[in-house]
Amino acid sequence: MGAPFSKISEVTRFLTRLSCDRLILAGDIVDGWQLKLIDDKWTVRQSAFFSAIMKMKEAFDTEVVYVTGNHDDFLDYITPCQLFNISFINEYIIEEEGKRYVVIHGHAFDSVTSGFRWISKFGDVAYNFLLKFNNIWNKAREKSGKEKYSFSKAIKHGVKKAVNLISGFESDLANFAHSKKCDGIICGHIHHPEDKILKNGIRYMNCGDWVESLTGLVEDESGEWRILRYSDLVEG
Ligand SMILES: [Mn+2]
């Protein structure tokens, strides 16, 4: 919320199609940096997102956990706490079906965002600029009957790959999960949905984002985890 290219209507629709015992929001839900930068107004769509969560709580008695990220780090002043019957926390442990998973946003293991916050902020401005440029570019491509191109996705994938190489993001996360005696780690932050096994047999799951990938992670009754796409649930 607050980021100019977030797919807020899509995530709201996604949530209204789901029923779950527990909903974990893995950080960067409210973009405090963008809200500060562009002085965005609280819109009807943003209210609809929160009311979808509240309806879920009422209808299914869903437990809601909000794990803070780097864009909503203004919440770090108050975490851990309970507000509106939602737990705000930096790190959350899931224990289900004999498995332990630690949920964090992941920014603490990204040396670019945790070590050099101003570089990251610059990256954020650049990212939004690229998305804007990509929209204009695609309008022109559409007119000439060409397929849409995700410029920012290509660049971001490249940049994040570099970040991975430099900081060993995933391997640090695996070490962290291991130190927490967990079987796996669940995070977000790098905008790339993933489900794979890392060293020490640690399962690494990334929920992706609601800017481009439009994905979430779901655990079914038997404890099986998978990536669920907006297109699977809403259009499929
Ligand atoms: Mn983040």
PDB file of C-alpha atoms and ligand atoms in Angstrom, residues 26-28 33 69-72 105-107 110 113 160 188-191, ligand 1:
ATOM      1  CA  ALA A  26       5.221 -11.384   5.245  1.00  0.00           C
ATOM      2  CA  GLY A  27       6.159  -7.713   5.375  1.00  0.00           C
ATOM      3  CA  ASP A  28       6.225  -4.631   3.164  1.00  0.00           C
ATOM      4  CA  TRP A  33       8.873   5.060   2.281  1.00  0.00           C
ATOM      5  CA  GLY A  69       9.539  -5.681   6.467  1.00  0.00           C
ATOM      6  CA  ASN A  70      11.888  -2.883   5.465  1.00  0.00           C
ATOM      7  CA  HIS A  71       9.235  -0.667   3.872  1.00  0.00           C
ATOM      8  CA  ASP A  72       7.036  -0.862   6.946  1.00  0.00           C
ATOM      9  CA  HIS A 105      10.533 -10.669   5.679  1.00  0.00           C
ATOM     10  CA  GLY A 106      14.190 -11.241   4.743  1.00  0.00           C
ATOM     11  CA  HIS A 107      15.606  -7.718   4.470  1.00  0.00           C
ATOM     12  CA  ASP A 110      20.027  -8.456   2.193  1.00  0.00           C
ATOM     13  CA  THR A 113      18.998  -2.898   2.254  1.00  0.00           C
ATOM     14  CA  LYS A 160      18.645  -9.452  -7.098  1.00  0.00           C
ATOM     15  CA  GLY A 188       9.511 -12.294   0.827  1.00  0.00           C
ATOM     16  CA  HIS A 189      11.544  -9.167   0.106  1.00  0.00           C
ATOM     17  CA  ILE A 190      13.308 -10.125  -3.139  1.00  0.00           C
ATOM     18  CA  HIS A 191      10.038 -10.200  -5.158  1.00  0.00           C
TER      19      HIS A 191
HETATM   20 MN    MN B   1      11.428  -5.725   1.431  1.00  0.00          MN
END
